């Protein structure tokens, strides 16, 4: 392992679907404990970028480094890498045949090969972290959207990831359920979990992010602290987008 | 009616032993078909090109030809290639292969219905593809398949009757023997019909029980939710 100050690093990533260049030459440095919020219009490649970062989708060119080691190199075990990069999806994607506890445990028992009793203790602890210890034996269909998403977060946390990727974690939620999920994420940020969050929740971005990245048409247009971006955006496009987004999402933003 | 009742009671022991063979053929066929169908579906959905094509060829071949032709090919055709199978083995193999092709389709439908999201979520926590298939996809897909799949044992049960054409001593074969011995085809085939009805009823009940047992809490109709 090299002594890199960055926990996750992407160099000149390019992703092409057929004839479509989704993004080109994107570079990204993520410091340990940093919370980065990625914003940008629909179809810009935000989800694709996250999926490339944890190798769910291969990039066409470029390199990705996790703790200084190249994970895009030949012969790297992708399953091993993904254990270290947690991912939370817009539509939760809980395993429907397993209870909340089962969802959090299965990665521990089947991937990490942890003994059942130990895995159960750890899973319960993770459910506690997201405030759902009392729902451990509920099936996904018996949980609200907000609860399902918190279980999904616990499921990812259980693997002790180095980084957590969130792809619009609250976009599929009723407004009154958004707060509980953002609350858990805010708490993670305070615990210095390294996070990359794609979201339209500008309140969260403003209060929790260390850095905001504005992406458009497969490029990083502008990035900086929330203050820099919200108060002094350098690009007209950033200003325009922020204006539109606060109009669209402003109403349900307050928790 | 009285005479049919007497007839029925008189030949019941004979018919019951045929019924045993029918049930055995059905159970073996469903089981072998399940294993074959599952393997074919996994090969088709998750296998490489070679396995995918092999699975498709198998499914198309056995769904595209009549069961009777398959039975005859195995029983009368294979000896030409130097392989001689007993009547029972020919029947069992044909039923298993045939049912497997149909079961593969039921399973495939439900695997597709589970969607790619579950696979994505499984891969995201570091599961390999095959671990995801066995721990995440199949437990859901098999449950989802049950209501449609539950028709298969019943339909195979009825289909077993064709093997009387190679004289496997199952229900139909017994009935035919009784009919020619008593010169009373109506009563003997009526008796057989009654017994098939009873069997179908029993198999149906077993399927309903299975469906209840595997239902997930909170999902009243598993196949309606995404
Ligand atoms: N599997 C795929 N095959 C082909 N094209 C794809 C695929 N996945 C995404 N795309 C395309 O890539 C582009 C970027 O999609 P992506 O989902 O990454 O955007 P996004 O920024 O996350 O948008 P949104 O805000 O709507 O979630 C879109 O034009 C989309 O149609
Ligand atoms: Mg997206």
PDB file of C-alpha atoms in Angstrom, chain A residues 51 54 56 78-80 82-83 85-87 89 92-98 103 106-107 110-111 113 139 141-142 155-156 159, chain B residues 114 116-129 131 134-140 143 215-219 225-226:
ATOM      1  CA  UNK A  51     -21.119   2.533 -10.497  1.00  0.00           C
ATOM      2  CA  UNK A  54     -17.103   0.507  -7.270  1.00  0.00           C
ATOM      3  CA  UNK A  56     -20.138  -2.427 -11.007  1.00  0.00           C
ATOM      4  CA  UNK A  78     -13.612  -6.982  -8.003  1.00  0.00           C
ATOM      5  CA  UNK A  79     -15.682  -8.725  -5.346  1.00  0.00           C
ATOM      6  CA  UNK A  80     -12.980  -7.954  -2.823  1.00  0.00           C
ATOM      7  CA  UNK A  82     -16.696  -3.907  -3.611  1.00  0.00           C
ATOM      8  CA  UNK A  83     -16.689  -5.090  -0.021  1.00  0.00           C
ATOM      9  CA  UNK A  85     -16.936   0.418  -1.109  1.00  0.00           C
ATOM     10  CA  UNK A  86     -20.461   0.584   0.231  1.00  0.00           C
ATOM     11  CA  UNK A  87     -23.295   1.572  -2.072  1.00  0.00           C
ATOM     12  CA  UNK A  89     -29.286   2.927  -4.227  1.00  0.00           C
ATOM     13  CA  UNK A  92     -33.173   0.694  -1.722  1.00  0.00           C
ATOM     14  CA  UNK A  93     -32.868  -2.752  -3.344  1.00  0.00           C
ATOM     15  CA  UNK A  94     -33.207  -4.652  -0.098  1.00  0.00           C
ATOM     16  CA  UNK A  95     -33.251  -8.426  -0.476  1.00  0.00           C
ATOM     17  CA  UNK A  96     -36.987  -9.046  -0.292  1.00  0.00           C
ATOM     18  CA  UNK A  97     -36.799 -12.583   1.057  1.00  0.00           C
ATOM     19  CA  UNK A  98     -34.738 -11.591   4.085  1.00  0.00           C
ATOM     20  CA  UNK A 103     -30.247  -8.207   4.882  1.00  0.00           C
ATOM     21  CA  UNK A 106     -25.879 -11.887   4.650  1.00  0.00           C
ATOM     22  CA  UNK A 107     -22.803  -9.996   3.509  1.00  0.00           C
ATOM     23  CA  UNK A 110     -21.693 -15.296   2.960  1.00  0.00           C
ATOM     24  CA  UNK A 111     -19.043 -12.827   1.825  1.00  0.00           C
ATOM     25  CA  UNK A 113     -17.574 -15.808   6.196  1.00  0.00           C
ATOM     26  CA  UNK A 139     -39.306  -8.016   6.121  1.00  0.00           C
ATOM     27  CA  UNK A 141     -42.383  -5.220   2.601  1.00  0.00           C
ATOM     28  CA  UNK A 142     -43.256  -4.506   6.230  1.00  0.00           C
ATOM     29  CA  UNK A 155     -26.285  -3.409   5.101  1.00  0.00           C
ATOM     30  CA  UNK A 156     -23.511  -1.416   3.410  1.00  0.00           C
ATOM     31  CA  UNK A 159     -19.056  -4.572   5.498  1.00  0.00           C
TER      32      UNK A 159
ATOM     33  CA  UNK B 114     -36.934 -10.367  -9.981  1.00  0.00           C
ATOM     34  CA  UNK B 116     -31.454  -6.753 -12.175  1.00  0.00           C
ATOM     35  CA  UNK B 117     -31.619  -4.589  -9.088  1.00  0.00           C
ATOM     36  CA  UNK B 118     -31.295  -7.508  -6.689  1.00  0.00           C
ATOM     37  CA  UNK B 119     -28.224  -8.759  -8.512  1.00  0.00           C
ATOM     38  CA  UNK B 120     -26.766  -5.255  -8.471  1.00  0.00           C
ATOM     39  CA  UNK B 121     -27.316  -4.901  -4.727  1.00  0.00           C
ATOM     40  CA  UNK B 122     -25.766  -8.311  -4.101  1.00  0.00           C
ATOM     41  CA  UNK B 123     -22.704  -7.524  -6.197  1.00  0.00           C
ATOM     42  CA  UNK B 124     -22.391  -4.175  -4.426  1.00  0.00           C
ATOM     43  CA  UNK B 125     -21.707  -5.874  -1.077  1.00  0.00           C
ATOM     44  CA  UNK B 126     -19.024  -7.997  -2.702  1.00  0.00           C
ATOM     45  CA  UNK B 127     -20.932 -11.155  -3.574  1.00  0.00           C
ATOM     46  CA  UNK B 128     -19.725 -13.116  -6.560  1.00  0.00           C
ATOM     47  CA  UNK B 129     -22.214 -13.701  -9.361  1.00  0.00           C
ATOM     48  CA  UNK B 131     -23.269 -16.484  -4.665  1.00  0.00           C
ATOM     49  CA  UNK B 134     -27.908 -18.878  -4.949  1.00  0.00           C
ATOM     50  CA  UNK B 135     -28.417 -16.657  -1.929  1.00  0.00           C
ATOM     51  CA  UNK B 136     -30.365 -13.754  -3.403  1.00  0.00           C
ATOM     52  CA  UNK B 137     -31.927 -14.488  -6.789  1.00  0.00           C
ATOM     53  CA  UNK B 138     -33.069 -18.103  -6.493  1.00  0.00           C
ATOM     54  CA  UNK B 139     -34.720 -17.886  -3.067  1.00  0.00           C
ATOM     55  CA  UNK B 140     -36.917 -15.154  -4.500  1.00  0.00           C
ATOM     56  CA  UNK B 143     -41.038 -18.475  -4.504  1.00  0.00           C
ATOM     57  CA  UNK B 215     -45.126 -16.875   1.236  1.00  0.00           C
ATOM     58  CA  UNK B 216     -43.185 -13.869   2.496  1.00  0.00           C
ATOM     59  CA  UNK B 217     -44.653 -11.763   5.299  1.00  0.00           C
ATOM     60  CA  UNK B 218     -45.950  -8.402   4.130  1.00  0.00           C
ATOM     61  CA  UNK B 219     -46.275  -9.516   0.533  1.00  0.00           C
ATOM     62  CA  UNK B 225     -44.836  -6.277  -6.295  1.00  0.00           C
ATOM     63  CA  UNK B 226     -41.599  -5.379  -7.954  1.00  0.00           C
TER      64      UNK B 226
END
